[in-house]
Every structure is written in structure tokens, then in C-alpha cells.
XYZ file of C-alpha atoms in Angstrom:
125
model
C 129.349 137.378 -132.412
C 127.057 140.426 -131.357
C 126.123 143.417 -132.698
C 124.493 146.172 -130.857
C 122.971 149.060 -132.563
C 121.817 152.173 -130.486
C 121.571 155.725 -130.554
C 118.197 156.281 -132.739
C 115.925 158.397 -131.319
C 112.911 161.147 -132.091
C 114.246 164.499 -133.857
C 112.543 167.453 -135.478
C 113.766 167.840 -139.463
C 116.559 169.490 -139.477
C 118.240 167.726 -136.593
C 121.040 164.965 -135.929
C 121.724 162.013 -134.696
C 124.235 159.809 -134.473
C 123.266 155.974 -134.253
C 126.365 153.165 -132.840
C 126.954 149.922 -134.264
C 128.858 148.414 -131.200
C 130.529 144.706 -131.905
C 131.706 142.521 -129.423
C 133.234 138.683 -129.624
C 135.261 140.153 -132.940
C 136.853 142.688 -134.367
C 134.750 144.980 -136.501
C 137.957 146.240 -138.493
C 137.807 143.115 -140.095
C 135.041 143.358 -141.403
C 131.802 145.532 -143.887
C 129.859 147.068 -142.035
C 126.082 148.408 -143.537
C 123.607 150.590 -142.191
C 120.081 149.366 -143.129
C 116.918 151.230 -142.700
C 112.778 149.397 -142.857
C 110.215 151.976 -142.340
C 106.656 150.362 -141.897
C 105.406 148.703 -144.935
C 108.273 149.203 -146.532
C 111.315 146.978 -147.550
C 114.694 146.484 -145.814
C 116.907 149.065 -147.800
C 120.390 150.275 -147.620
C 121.600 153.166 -146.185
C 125.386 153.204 -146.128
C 128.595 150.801 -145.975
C 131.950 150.745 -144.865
C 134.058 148.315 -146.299
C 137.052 146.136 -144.523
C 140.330 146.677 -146.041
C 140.520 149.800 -147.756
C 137.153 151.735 -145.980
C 135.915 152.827 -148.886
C 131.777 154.175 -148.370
C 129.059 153.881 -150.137
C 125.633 156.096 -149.451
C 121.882 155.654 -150.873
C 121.303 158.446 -152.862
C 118.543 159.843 -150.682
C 121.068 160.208 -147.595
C 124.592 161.537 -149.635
C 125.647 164.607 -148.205
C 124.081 164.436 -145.024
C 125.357 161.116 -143.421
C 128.408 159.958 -142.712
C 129.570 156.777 -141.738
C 133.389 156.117 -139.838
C 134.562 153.406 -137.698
C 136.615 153.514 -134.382
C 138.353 150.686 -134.027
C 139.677 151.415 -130.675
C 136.020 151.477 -129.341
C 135.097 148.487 -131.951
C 132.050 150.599 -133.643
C 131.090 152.115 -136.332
C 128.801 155.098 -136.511
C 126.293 157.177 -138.891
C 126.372 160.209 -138.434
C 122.634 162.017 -139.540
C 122.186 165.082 -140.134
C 119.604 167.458 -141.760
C 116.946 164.789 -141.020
C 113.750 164.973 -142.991
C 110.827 163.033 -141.901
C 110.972 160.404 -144.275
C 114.478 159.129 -142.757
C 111.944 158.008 -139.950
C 112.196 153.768 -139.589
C 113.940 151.283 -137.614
C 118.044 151.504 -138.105
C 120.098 148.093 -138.295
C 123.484 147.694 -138.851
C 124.808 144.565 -140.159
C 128.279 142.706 -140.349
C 130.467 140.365 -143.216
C 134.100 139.467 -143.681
C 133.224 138.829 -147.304
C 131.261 141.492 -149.113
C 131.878 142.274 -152.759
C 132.208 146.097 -153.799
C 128.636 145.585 -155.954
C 127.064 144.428 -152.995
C 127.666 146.527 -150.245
C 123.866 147.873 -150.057
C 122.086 145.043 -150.223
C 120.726 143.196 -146.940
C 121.324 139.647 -148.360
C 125.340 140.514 -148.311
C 124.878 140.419 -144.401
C 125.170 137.441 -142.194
C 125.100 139.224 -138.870
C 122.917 142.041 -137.649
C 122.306 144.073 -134.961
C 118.737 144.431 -133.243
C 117.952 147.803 -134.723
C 117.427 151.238 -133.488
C 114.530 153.654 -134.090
C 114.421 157.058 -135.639
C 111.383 159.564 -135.674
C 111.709 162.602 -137.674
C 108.878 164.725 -136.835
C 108.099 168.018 -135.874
């Protein structure tokens, strides 16, 4: 069970990106899928979720209405899209996996078993 995350880079505010959470050895339809974000000194928080099953989302406050998360299952990934970046979206991107993830719990890292190796993203002009 892998999960590769890619796709961060270095933006001016404003700008977009649009970070991959790649899965291989299962199928990521299957299961949650979070976006995570730690800038430095700062704690692991959540950034948006896709649940199995019915795909419902769930967005931090201080990212609704400017990202957007979606899966593909034919490519087994699940993206986020960014836009309108502001500087303090800048830290290190993870996306994490779980079969069993309860609606109240879809933002917090400790719902998680598996996780990508994290991508970064600099918002700076």
C-alpha cells in the first residue's frame, strides 16, 4: 500500500496548483482520502477530505471556496485543486488514506493509517 503525493510547487498569491495523491497496491475508491498541510513550527492540520462511499467533502475553513478536491478513479488519484493561493497556504502537503473514517473525523490526522510522503508549496511573491 503506497501513496504518492506530488504536484506542490512555488507560486506567487494569486496562483494555482494542483497537488496528486497517486495510490498504488489498492484501490483508492475504496477508501477517505485527506489532504493535510504542516507549515514549520506548526501542527499537522487538515485541509480537505473525500469520503468512500458517498464522496461527500469536507474543507478547513481557511481554504473553502478556493480548493477543490475530486477523485479519478480510472487514474486511482485524487487531487486538490488550489487556487487563489495566499502565502500562508505555504507548508508541506500530505495526503493520507482509511477504509474506515467516521463523518466527525474526516480532518483529523489521527483518522489516517496511510500517508503519502508529502509535497511542498511556496506561496510567495
Amino acid at each position: 500500500v503506497q501513496l504518492q503525493a506530488s504536484g506542490g510547487g512555488s507560486v506567487q498569491p494569486g496562483g494555482s496548483l494542483r497537488p496528486s495523491c497517486a495510490a498504488s497496491g489498492f484501490t483508492l475508491d475504496g477508501y477517505a482520502v485527506g489532504w493535510f498541510r504542516q507549515a514549520p513550527g506548526k501542527e499537522r492540520e487538515g485541509v480537505s477530505a473525500i469520503k468512500n462511499f458517498d464522496g461527500s467533502t469536507f474543507y478547513a475553513n481557511s481554504v473553502r471556496g478556493r480548493f477543490t478536491i475530486s477523485r479519478d478513479n480510472a487514474k486511482n488519484t485524487v487531487y486538490l485543486q488550489m487556487n487563489s493561493l495566499k502565502p500562508e497556504d505555504t507548508a508541506v502537503y500530505y495526503c493520507a488514506a482509511d477504509q474506515g473514517v467516521i463523518t466527525s473525523a474526516t480532518m483529523r490526522p489521527q483518522s489516517y493509517d496511510y500517508w503519502g510522503q508529502g509535497t511542498l508549496v511556496t506561496v510567495s511573491s
